[in-house]
Coordinates of N, CA, C and O in Angstrom, one line a residue:
M1154 N 0.7 -1.1 0.0 CA 0.5 0.2 -0.2 C 0.8 1.3 0.0 O 2.0 1.8 0.8
E1155 N 0.4 2.2 -0.9 CA 1.3 2.9 -0.8 C 1.2 4.3 0.0 O -0.2 5.0 -0.6
L1156 N 1.7 5.4 0.8 CA 1.2 6.2 1.4 C 2.2 7.3 1.1 O 3.6 7.4 0.7
W1157 N 1.2 7.7 1.2 CA 1.6 10.2 0.7 C 1.5 10.4 2.7 O 0.6 10.7 3.1
D1158 N 2.1 11.9 2.3 CA 2.4 12.7 3.8 C 1.4 13.4 3.3 O 0.9 13.9 2.0
I1159 N 0.8 14.1 4.4 CA -0.6 15.1 4.6 C 0.6 16.6 4.9 O 0.9 16.7 5.5
Y1160 N 0.5 17.9 4.2 CA 0.8 18.7 4.4 C 0.0 19.8 4.6 O -1.1 19.9 4.1
D1161 N 0.6 20.6 5.6 CA -0.3 22.0 5.3 C 0.0 23.3 4.9 O 0.2 22.4 3.3
E1162 N -0.9 24.4 4.8 CA -0.5 25.3 3.3 C 0.3 26.0 3.1 O 0.9 26.3 2.3
N1163 N 1.1 26.0 4.2 CA 3.1 26.2 4.5 C 3.4 25.0 3.8 O 5.0 24.7 4.3
R1164 N 3.9 24.0 3.6 CA 4.3 22.8 2.8 C 4.5 22.5 4.2 O 5.6 21.7 4.1
M1165 N 4.2 22.2 5.2 CA 4.7 21.8 6.6 C 4.4 20.1 7.0 O 2.6 20.4 6.6
K1166 N 4.9 19.4 7.4 CA 4.2 17.7 7.2 C 3.3 18.0 9.1 O 3.3 18.4 9.1
T1167 N 1.9 17.4 8.5 CA 1.2 17.4 9.8 C 1.7 16.3 10.7 O 1.1 15.8 11.3
G1168 N 2.3 15.3 10.3 CA 2.5 14.0 10.4 C 2.0 13.1 10.4 O 1.2 12.2 10.5
Q1169 N 0.6 13.3 9.4 CA -0.9 12.7 9.5 C -0.3 12.0 7.5 O 0.5 12.6 7.0
Q1170 N -1.1 10.5 7.5 CA -0.5 10.7 6.2 C -2.0 9.3 5.3 O -2.8 9.0 6.3
I1171 N -2.3 9.2 4.2 CA -3.2 8.7 3.9 C -2.7 7.6 2.8 O -1.6 7.9 2.0
A1172 N -2.9 6.5 2.6 CA -3.3 5.1 1.5 C -3.5 6.4 0.5 O -4.6 7.0 -0.1
R1173 N -2.8 5.3 -0.8 CA -3.1 6.5 -2.2 C -4.7 5.9 -2.4 O -5.1 4.5 -2.4
G1174 N -5.1 6.8 -3.6 CA -6.6 7.1 -3.8 C -7.0 7.0 -2.7 O -8.6 7.5 -2.6
G1175 N -6.6 7.8 -1.6 CA -7.7 8.1 0.2 C -7.5 10.2 -0.3 O -7.2 9.9 -1.2
K1176 N -8.9 9.9 0.3 CA -9.3 11.7 0.1 C -8.7 12.3 1.4 O -8.3 12.6 2.4
V1177 N -7.8 13.2 0.6 CA -6.8 14.5 2.1 C -8.0 15.3 2.4 O -9.0 15.8 1.9
P1178 N -8.1 15.8 3.6 CA -8.8 16.2 4.6 C -8.3 17.9 4.2 O -7.4 18.5 3.4
D1179 N -9.8 17.9 4.3 CA -9.8 20.0 3.3 C -9.0 20.3 3.9 O -9.2 20.6 5.4
G1180 N -8.4 21.5 3.0 CA -7.4 22.5 3.5 C -6.1 21.6 3.5 O -5.1 23.0 4.2
F1181 N -5.8 21.0 3.3 CA -4.3 20.1 3.3 C -4.3 19.7 1.9 O -4.9 19.4 1.3
Y1182 N -2.7 19.0 1.2 CA -2.5 18.9 0.9 C -1.8 17.6 0.2 O -1.0 17.4 1.5
H1183 N -1.5 16.9 -0.3 CA -0.4 15.8 -0.7 C 0.4 16.4 -2.1 O -0.8 17.4 -2.6
I1184 N 1.6 16.2 -1.9 CA 2.5 16.6 -3.5 C 2.7 15.4 -4.3 O 2.6 14.0 -4.0
I1185 N 2.3 16.6 -5.9 CA 2.6 15.8 -6.6 C 3.9 15.7 -7.7 O 4.0 17.6 -7.4
V1186 N 4.4 15.5 -7.9 CA 5.5 15.8 -9.3 C 5.6 15.5 -10.4 O 4.8 14.9 -11.2
H1187 N 5.8 16.5 -11.6 CA 6.0 16.6 -13.0 C 7.6 16.5 -13.0 O 8.1 17.6 -12.8
I1188 N 8.1 16.4 -14.0 CA 9.7 16.3 -14.4 C 10.0 16.5 -16.2 O 8.7 15.5 -16.5
A1189 N 10.1 18.0 -16.5 CA 10.2 18.2 -17.8 C 11.6 17.6 -18.5 O 11.9 18.6 -18.5
L1190 N 11.9 16.8 -19.0 CA 12.7 16.0 -19.3 C 13.2 17.3 -21.1 O 12.0 17.1 -21.9
F1191 N 14.3 18.7 -20.9 CA 14.7 19.1 -22.8 C 15.7 18.5 -23.1 O 17.2 18.4 -22.3
N1192 N 16.0 18.3 -24.4 CA 17.1 17.9 -25.1 C 17.8 19.6 -25.3 O 17.2 20.4 -25.7
E1193 N 18.9 19.2 -26.3 CA 19.9 20.8 -26.5 C 19.3 21.3 -27.9 O 19.0 22.5 -28.0
K1194 N 17.6 20.2 -28.6 CA 17.1 21.4 -29.9 C 15.6 22.0 -29.2 O 15.2 22.3 -29.6
G1195 N 16.0 22.4 -27.7 CA 14.9 22.6 -27.2 C 13.4 22.3 -27.4 O 12.8 22.7 -27.3
Q1196 N 13.3 20.8 -27.2 CA 12.1 19.8 -27.1 C 12.1 19.2 -26.0 O 12.8 19.1 -25.0
M1197 N 10.8 19.0 -25.7 CA 10.6 18.3 -24.2 C 10.0 16.9 -24.8 O 9.8 16.5 -25.7
L1198 N 10.5 15.7 -24.4 CA 11.0 14.0 -23.9 C 8.4 14.3 -23.5 O 8.7 14.9 -22.7
I1199 N 8.0 14.1 -24.1 CA 6.9 13.1 -23.8 C 6.6 12.3 -24.3 O 6.8 11.4 -24.4
Q1200 N 5.6 11.9 -23.2 CA 5.5 10.4 -22.5 C 4.0 9.2 -23.1 O 3.1 10.8 -22.7
K1201 N 3.6 8.8 -23.4 CA 2.3 8.7 -23.5 C 1.7 7.9 -22.9 O 2.3 5.9 -22.0
R1202 N 0.9 8.3 -22.4 CA 0.3 6.8 -20.8 C -0.3 5.7 -21.3 O -1.1 5.5 -22.4
H1203 N -0.2 4.6 -20.3 CA -0.7 3.4 -21.5 C -2.1 3.8 -21.0 O -2.6 4.1 -20.3
R1204 N -2.5 2.6 -21.9 CA -3.9 2.2 -21.9 C -4.6 2.0 -20.7 O -5.9 1.9 -20.5
S1205 N -4.1 1.3 -20.0 CA -4.6 0.9 -19.0 C -4.7 1.8 -17.6 O -5.0 1.6 -16.6
K1206 N -4.7 2.9 -17.6 CA -3.6 4.2 -16.7 C -5.3 4.7 -16.4 O -6.0 4.8 -17.0
H1207 N -5.1 4.7 -15.0 CA -7.0 5.3 -15.1 C -6.9 6.4 -15.2 O -8.1 7.4 -15.8
G1208 N -6.0 8.0 -15.0 CA -6.6 8.6 -15.7 C -5.7 9.0 -17.0 O -5.0 8.8 -17.3
W1209 N -6.9 9.4 -17.8 CA -5.7 10.2 -19.1 C -5.3 8.9 -20.1 O -4.0 8.8 -20.4
P1210 N -5.8 7.3 -20.1 CA -5.5 6.7 -21.2 C -5.1 6.9 -22.0 O -5.6 7.3 -23.2
G1211 N -3.8 6.4 -22.6 CA -3.5 6.1 -24.2 C -2.9 7.8 -24.3 O -2.6 8.2 -25.7
L1212 N -3.5 8.8 -23.5 CA -2.9 10.7 -23.7 C -1.5 10.1 -23.5 O -0.9 10.2 -22.9
W1213 N -0.6 11.4 -24.7 CA 0.6 12.4 -24.0 C 0.6 13.0 -23.0 O -0.4 13.2 -22.6
D1214 N 1.6 13.0 -22.9 CA 1.5 13.8 -21.6 C 3.2 14.1 -20.7 O 4.0 13.9 -21.9
I1215 N 3.9 15.1 -19.9 CA 5.1 15.8 -19.5 C 5.4 14.6 -19.7 O 5.3 13.6 -19.1
S1216 N 7.4 14.6 -19.7 CA 7.9 13.9 -19.3 C 8.3 12.2 -18.8 O 7.7 11.5 -18.8
A1217 N 7.5 12.6 -17.4 CA 7.5 11.8 -15.8 C 7.0 12.5 -14.9 O 6.2 13.8 -14.9
G1218 N 5.7 11.8 -14.2 CA 5.3 12.2 -13.0 C 4.9 11.7 -11.8 O 4.6 10.3 -12.4
G1219 N 4.4 12.3 -11.0 CA 3.4 11.3 -9.8 C 3.4 12.2 -8.5 O 4.0 12.6 -8.6
C1220 N 2.5 10.6 -7.9 CA 2.9 11.3 -6.5 C 3.9 11.2 -5.6 O 4.4 10.2 -5.6
V1221 N 4.7 12.3 -4.3 CA 4.9 11.7 -4.5 C 5.0 10.9 -2.6 O 3.7 11.2 -2.0
K1222 N 5.8 9.7 -2.1 CA 5.6 9.1 -1.2 C 5.8 9.8 0.1 O 6.8 10.7 0.0
A1223 N 5.2 8.5 0.9 CA 5.5 9.5 2.2 C 7.3 9.1 2.8 O 7.7 7.7 2.3
G1224 N 7.6 10.2 3.6 CA 9.4 10.1 3.9 C 10.0 10.7 2.6 O 10.8 10.7 2.9
E1225 N 9.5 10.7 1.5 CA 10.6 11.2 0.8 C 10.1 13.4 0.3 O 9.1 13.7 0.4
S1226 N 11.0 13.1 -0.5 CA 10.9 15.0 0.1 C 10.7 15.1 -1.4 O 10.6 13.9 -2.2
S1227 N 10.4 16.7 -1.7 CA 9.2 16.4 -3.2 C 11.0 16.7 -4.8 O 10.6 15.7 -5.3
R1228 N 12.1 16.8 -4.3 CA 13.0 16.4 -5.2 C 13.3 14.8 -5.3 O 13.6 14.3 -6.5
Q1229 N 13.4 14.0 -4.2 CA 13.5 12.7 -3.5 C 12.3 12.1 -4.9 O 12.9 11.1 -5.8
G1230 N 11.2 13.0 -4.9 CA 10.2 11.6 -5.5 C 10.2 11.8 -6.7 O 9.9 11.5 -8.3
A1231 N 10.4 13.4 -7.4 CA 11.2 13.1 -8.7 C 11.6 11.9 -9.1 O 11.5 11.9 -10.5
A1232 N 13.2 12.5 -8.6 CA 13.9 11.8 -8.6 C 13.9 10.0 -9.6 O 13.9 9.7 -10.3
R1233 N 12.7 9.8 -8.1 CA 12.1 8.0 -8.2 C 11.4 8.1 -9.5 O 11.4 6.8 -10.2
E1234 N 10.7 9.1 -9.7 CA 9.5 8.8 -10.8 C 10.7 9.0 -12.4 O 10.4 8.4 -12.9
L1235 N 11.0 9.4 -12.5 CA 11.6 9.3 -14.2 C 12.6 8.4 -13.6 O 12.5 7.8 -14.5
A1236 N 13.4 7.8 -12.3 CA 13.9 6.7 -12.8 C 12.3 5.6 -13.2 O 13.0 4.7 -14.1
E1237 N 11.6 5.6 -12.3 CA 10.8 4.1 -12.8 C 10.2 4.3 -13.9 O 9.9 3.3 -14.4
E1238 N 9.5 5.5 -14.2 CA 9.1 5.0 -15.6 C 9.5 5.8 -17.0 O 9.4 5.2 -18.1
L1239 N 10.8 5.5 -16.7 CA 11.4 6.2 -18.1 C 13.6 5.6 -18.2 O 14.6 6.0 -19.0
G1240 N 13.7 5.3 -16.9 CA 15.0 4.5 -16.5 C 15.5 5.3 -16.2 O 17.3 5.2 -16.4
I1241 N 15.9 6.6 -16.4 CA 16.7 7.7 -15.9 C 17.0 8.0 -14.2 O 15.6 8.2 -13.7
A1242 N 18.1 7.3 -14.0 CA 19.0 7.6 -12.8 C 20.1 8.9 -12.6 O 20.7 8.9 -13.8
G1243 N 20.5 9.3 -11.3 CA 21.8 10.4 -11.2 C 21.0 11.3 -11.5 O 22.2 12.4 -11.4
C1244 N 19.6 11.9 -11.4 CA 19.9 13.2 -12.4 C 18.9 14.6 -11.0 O 18.8 15.0 -11.2
E1245 N 18.9 14.0 -9.8 CA 18.2 14.0 -8.7 C 18.8 15.8 -8.1 O 18.0 16.9 -8.7
E1246 N 20.4 16.2 -8.7 CA 20.2 17.7 -8.4 C 20.5 18.1 -9.7 O 20.9 18.9 -9.6
L1247 N 20.2 17.2 -10.8 CA 20.2 18.5 -11.9 C 19.2 18.6 -12.2 O 18.9 20.1 -13.3
M1248 N 17.8 18.6 -11.3 CA 16.8 19.0 -11.6 C 16.5 20.4 -10.7 O 17.5 20.4 -10.0
H1249 N 15.3 21.1 -11.6 CA 15.3 22.5 -11.4 C 14.0 23.1 -11.0 O 13.1 22.8 -11.5
R1250 N 13.0 23.1 -9.8 CA 11.9 22.9 -9.2 C 12.1 24.5 -10.1 O 12.7 25.5 -9.2
I1251 N 10.9 24.7 -10.5 CA 10.5 25.8 -11.2 C 9.0 27.0 -11.0 O 9.1 27.7 -10.8
L1252 N 8.1 25.6 -10.3 CA 7.4 26.3 -10.0 C 6.3 25.0 -9.1 O 6.2 24.0 -9.1
T1253 N 5.2 25.6 -8.8 CA 3.9 24.7 -7.8 C 2.7 25.4 -8.1 O 2.1 26.4 -8.0
I1254 N 1.4 24.4 -8.3 CA 0.5 24.5 -8.7 C -0.1 24.2 -7.5 O -0.2 22.5 -7.3
E1255 N -0.9 24.4 -6.7 CA -1.7 24.1 -5.9 C -3.0 24.1 -6.5 O -3.4 24.9 -7.3
F1256 N -3.6 22.9 -6.1 CA -5.0 22.7 -6.5 C -5.6 21.9 -4.9 O -5.2 21.9 -4.3
E1257 N -7.2 21.6 -5.4 CA -7.4 21.2 -4.4 C -7.2 19.9 -3.7 O -7.5 19.1 -4.6
G1258 N -6.7 19.6 -2.5 CA -6.2 18.5 -1.8 C -4.6 18.4 -2.4 O -4.0 17.1 -2.5
G1259 N -3.9 19.0 -3.6 CA -2.8 18.7 -4.0 C -1.7 20.2 -3.6 O -2.1 21.1 -4.6
M1260 N -0.3 19.6 -3.9 CA 0.4 21.0 -4.7 C 0.8 20.0 -5.8 O 1.6 19.0 -5.3
D1261 N 1.5 20.9 -6.7 CA 2.2 20.1 -8.2 C 3.3 20.8 -8.4 O 3.1 22.2 -8.9
D1262 N 4.5 20.3 -7.7 CA 6.2 20.8 -8.0 C 6.4 20.4 -9.3 O 5.9 19.3 -9.7
I1263 N 6.9 21.5 -10.0 CA 7.3 20.9 -11.9 C 8.8 21.3 -12.4 O 9.3 22.5 -11.6
Y1264 N 9.2 20.0 -12.2 CA 10.6 20.4 -12.1 C 11.1 20.4 -13.8 O 10.9 19.8 -14.5
I1265 N 12.6 21.0 -14.6 CA 13.5 20.7 -15.3 C 14.4 19.8 -15.5 O 14.9 20.6 -14.8
L1266 N 14.8 19.2 -16.2 CA 15.7 19.0 -16.8 C 16.5 18.8 -17.9 O 15.5 18.3 -19.3
K1267 N 18.0 19.1 -18.0 CA 18.1 19.4 -19.4 C 19.3 18.6 -19.7 O 20.3 18.3 -18.7
K1268 N 18.5 17.8 -20.8 CA 20.2 16.6 -20.7 C 19.8 15.4 -21.8 O 18.2 15.4 -22.1
E1269 N 20.4 15.3 -22.3 CA 21.1 15.0 -23.9 C 20.4 13.6 -23.7 O 22.1 12.5 -23.3
L1270 N 19.9 13.4 -23.9 CA 19.6 11.6 -24.5 C 19.1 10.4 -25.5 O 18.2 11.8 -26.5
D1271 N 19.3 10.2 -25.9 CA 18.9 9.2 -27.3 C 17.7 8.3 -26.5 O 17.7 7.5 -25.7
I1272 N 16.2 8.7 -27.8 CA 15.4 8.0 -27.4 C 15.4 6.4 -27.0 O 14.9 6.3 -25.7
T1273 N 17.1 5.2 -27.6 CA 17.1 4.6 -27.3 C 17.5 4.4 -25.5 O 18.1 3.1 -25.3
D1274 N 17.9 5.8 -24.8 CA 19.3 5.3 -23.7 C 17.7 4.9 -22.5 O 17.5 5.1 -21.5
F1275 N 16.2 5.1 -22.9 CA 14.5 4.9 -22.0 C 14.5 3.5 -22.4 O 14.9 2.7 -23.2
S1276 N 14.4 3.5 -20.4 CA 13.5 2.3 -19.7 C 12.8 2.3 -19.7 O 12.1 2.7 -18.5
L1277 N 11.3 1.7 -20.7 CA 9.7 2.2 -19.6 C 9.7 1.2 -19.2 O 9.3 0.0 -19.3
Q1278 N 8.5 2.1 -18.1 CA 7.7 1.2 -17.1 C 6.5 1.2 -18.1 O 5.3 2.1 -18.1
K1279 N 6.4 -0.7 -18.4 CA 5.3 -0.7 -19.8 C 4.1 -0.4 -18.7 O 3.4 -0.9 -20.3
E1280 N 3.7 -0.5 -17.8 CA 2.2 -0.8 -16.8 C 2.3 1.0 -17.1 O 0.5 1.4 -16.6
E1281 N 2.7 2.2 -17.2 CA 2.6 3.1 -16.7 C 2.9 4.1 -18.2 O 2.0 5.0 -18.5
V1282 N 3.7 3.6 -19.1 CA 4.0 4.3 -20.3 C 4.4 3.2 -22.1 O 5.1 2.6 -21.4
S1283 N 3.7 3.8 -22.9 CA 3.6 2.8 -23.6 C 4.6 3.4 -24.4 O 5.0 2.4 -25.1
E1284 N 4.9 4.7 -24.7 CA 6.3 5.4 -25.7 C 6.4 6.6 -25.5 O 5.7 7.1 -24.4
V1285 N 7.5 6.6 -26.1 CA 8.4 8.7 -25.6 C 8.7 8.6 -27.4 O 8.9 7.9 -27.6
K1286 N 8.3 10.3 -27.1 CA 9.1 11.2 -28.9 C 9.7 12.4 -27.5 O 9.2 12.7 -26.4
W1287 N 10.3 13.0 -28.8 CA 10.8 14.0 -28.7 C 9.7 14.7 -29.4 O 9.5 14.9 -30.0
A1288 N 9.6 16.6 -28.5 CA 8.6 17.5 -29.3 C 8.7 18.6 -29.1 O 9.2 19.0 -28.0
D1289 N 8.1 19.4 -30.3 CA 8.0 21.1 -29.6 C 7.6 21.5 -29.3 O 6.0 21.0 -29.3
K1290 N 7.4 22.5 -29.1 CA 6.0 23.6 -28.1 C 5.0 23.2 -29.2 O 3.9 23.4 -28.8
K1291 N 5.3 23.7 -30.2 CA 4.1 23.0 -31.4 C 3.3 22.5 -31.5 O 2.2 22.2 -31.7
E1292 N 4.1 21.1 -31.6 CA 3.5 20.2 -31.5 C 2.7 19.8 -30.2 O 1.6 18.9 -30.7
I1293 N 3.2 20.1 -29.0 CA 2.6 19.8 -27.9 C 1.1 20.4 -27.8 O 0.0 20.0 -27.7
E1294 N 0.9 21.6 -28.7 CA -0.6 22.5 -28.7 C -1.4 22.1 -29.8 O -2.0 22.0 -29.7
E1295 N -0.7 21.3 -30.6 CA -1.2 21.0 -31.5 C -2.2 19.3 -31.5 O -2.9 19.2 -31.2
L1296 N -1.6 18.5 -30.2 CA -1.9 17.3 -29.9 C -2.7 17.5 -28.3 O -3.7 17.3 -28.5
I1297 N -2.9 18.7 -28.1 CA -4.1 19.7 -27.2 C -5.2 19.4 -27.7 O -5.8 19.9 -27.3
E1298 N -4.8 20.4 -28.5 CA -5.8 21.1 -29.1 C -6.7 19.8 -30.0 O -8.1 20.0 -30.6
G1299 N -6.5 18.6 -30.9 CA -6.6 17.5 -30.7 C -7.1 16.7 -30.1 O -7.6 15.5 -30.6
G1300 N -7.4 16.8 -29.2 CA -7.8 15.7 -27.9 C -6.1 14.6 -27.6 O -6.9 14.0 -26.7
G1301 N -4.7 14.2 -28.3 CA -4.2 13.4 -27.7 C -3.6 13.4 -26.6 O -2.3 12.6 -26.3
F1302 N -3.5 15.1 -26.4 CA -2.6 15.2 -25.0 C -3.5 15.1 -24.2 O -4.4 15.4 -23.8
V1303 N -2.7 15.2 -22.4 CA -4.0 15.2 -21.4 C -4.1 16.8 -21.6 O -3.4 17.4 -22.2
P1304 N -6.0 16.8 -21.0 CA -6.2 18.0 -21.4 C -5.6 19.3 -20.5 O -6.8 19.5 -20.1
Y1305 N -4.2 19.5 -20.3 CA -3.9 21.0 -20.3 C -4.5 21.9 -20.8 O -4.1 22.0 -22.4
H1306 N -4.4 23.2 -20.2 CA -4.5 24.8 -21.4 C -2.9 25.2 -21.9 O -2.4 24.4 -21.4
K1307 N -3.6 25.1 -23.4 CA -1.9 25.2 -23.6 C -0.8 26.2 -23.0 O 0.1 25.7 -23.0
S1308 N -2.0 27.2 -22.1 CA -0.6 27.9 -21.8 C 0.2 27.9 -20.5 O 1.7 27.9 -20.4
Y1309 N 0.1 26.3 -20.1 CA 0.8 25.2 -19.2 C 1.6 25.3 -19.5 O 3.3 25.2 -19.7
P1310 N 1.9 24.3 -21.0 CA 2.9 23.9 -21.0 C 4.3 24.9 -22.1 O 5.0 25.2 -22.6
A1311 N 3.2 26.0 -23.3 CA 4.2 26.7 -22.7 C 4.8 27.3 -21.7 O 6.4 27.7 -22.5
L1312 N 4.4 27.5 -20.6 CA 5.4 28.2 -19.7 C 6.0 27.6 -20.0 O 7.7 28.1 -19.1
I1313 N 6.1 26.3 -19.3 CA 7.2 25.1 -19.1 C 8.4 26.1 -20.4 O 9.5 25.7 -19.5
F1314 N 8.1 25.7 -21.3 CA 8.8 25.7 -22.4 C 9.6 27.3 -22.4 O 11.2 26.9 -22.4
D1315 N 9.0 27.9 -21.6 CA 9.6 29.5 -21.5 C 11.0 29.2 -20.6 O 11.4 29.8 -21.0
M1316 N 9.7 28.9 -19.5 CA 11.2 28.9 -18.2 C 12.1 28.3 -18.4 O 13.3 27.8 -17.9
A1317 N 12.5 26.9 -18.7 CA 13.5 26.4 -19.5 C 14.2 26.0 -20.6 O 15.5 26.5 -20.9
L1318 N 14.1 27.8 -21.4 CA 14.7 27.6 -23.1 C 14.7 28.9 -23.3 O 15.5 29.4 -23.3
L1319 N 14.0 30.2 -21.7 CA 14.6 31.1 -22.1 C 15.0 31.8 -21.4 O 15.5 30.8 -20.2
P1320 N 16.7 32.9 -21.2 CA 17.0 32.5 -20.0 C 16.6 33.6 -19.2 O 15.1 34.0 -19.2
D1321 N 17.5 32.9 -17.8 CA 16.1 33.4 -16.3 C 16.8 34.8 -16.4 O 18.1 35.0 -15.6
P1322 N 15.8 35.8 -15.9 CA 15.7 36.8 -15.6 C 16.2 37.4 -14.3 O 16.8 37.9 -14.3
F1323 N 16.4 36.3 -13.2 CA 17.2 36.8 -12.1 C 18.6 35.9 -11.8 O 18.8 36.7 -11.0
S1324 N 18.7 35.3 -13.3 CA 20.4 35.1 -12.8 C 21.4 36.8 -13.8 O 20.4 37.2 -14.4
P1325 N 22.3 37.0 -13.0 CA 23.4 37.9 -13.7 C 23.5 37.8 -15.4 O 23.3 39.1 -15.6
D1326 N 22.8 36.6 -15.8 CA 22.9 36.4 -17.0 C 22.1 36.9 -18.4 O 22.4 36.9 -19.3
G1327 N 20.9 36.6 -17.3 CA 19.6 37.0 -17.9 C 19.3 38.2 -17.6 O 17.7 38.5 -17.9
A1328 N 19.9 39.1 -16.9 CA 19.2 40.6 -16.2 C 19.1 41.1 -17.6 O 19.2 40.7 -18.4
A1329 N 17.3 41.7 -17.4 CA 17.1 42.9 -18.4 C 18.3 43.9 -18.0 O 18.8 44.2 -17.4
E1330 N 19.1 44.0 -19.2 CA 20.0 45.6 -19.4 C 19.0 46.9 -19.1 O 18.0 47.1 -19.5

């Protein structure tokens, strides 16, 4: 049985846990992670969710993602999901959390990982992922419009692309003049 830690609005663990699929108490959260893997061409790796998946079966999605298990940090959960779903390990320190989206009962931490990998480098978790491919922002927008991608608003992957590929405005190298 998979357990999730429960957090308050300040991301502090409450000491409570729930089993996967259980209802998060009102006003509290569990943590979900998504990892967007980018190559040197500025493409994001996308995965096709297996047809047996409960949510959005057979649709394309961001590179990897899932729920953080009890006892894990957000970053540890992201690294575990990347290793489980795609067979890519040892990247925990290379991932950068770019934003958190709060929703009822959860906080979704989005990480970016820039790493040059060939499609043949991936070892897919067959129960979760049926295939992967590199895609640019336009292709993902077209998949969303055509109903072939998890039904995110187009601005969500666009924001991830912008944050991954544009200079960081807060770094000395990316600061506006």
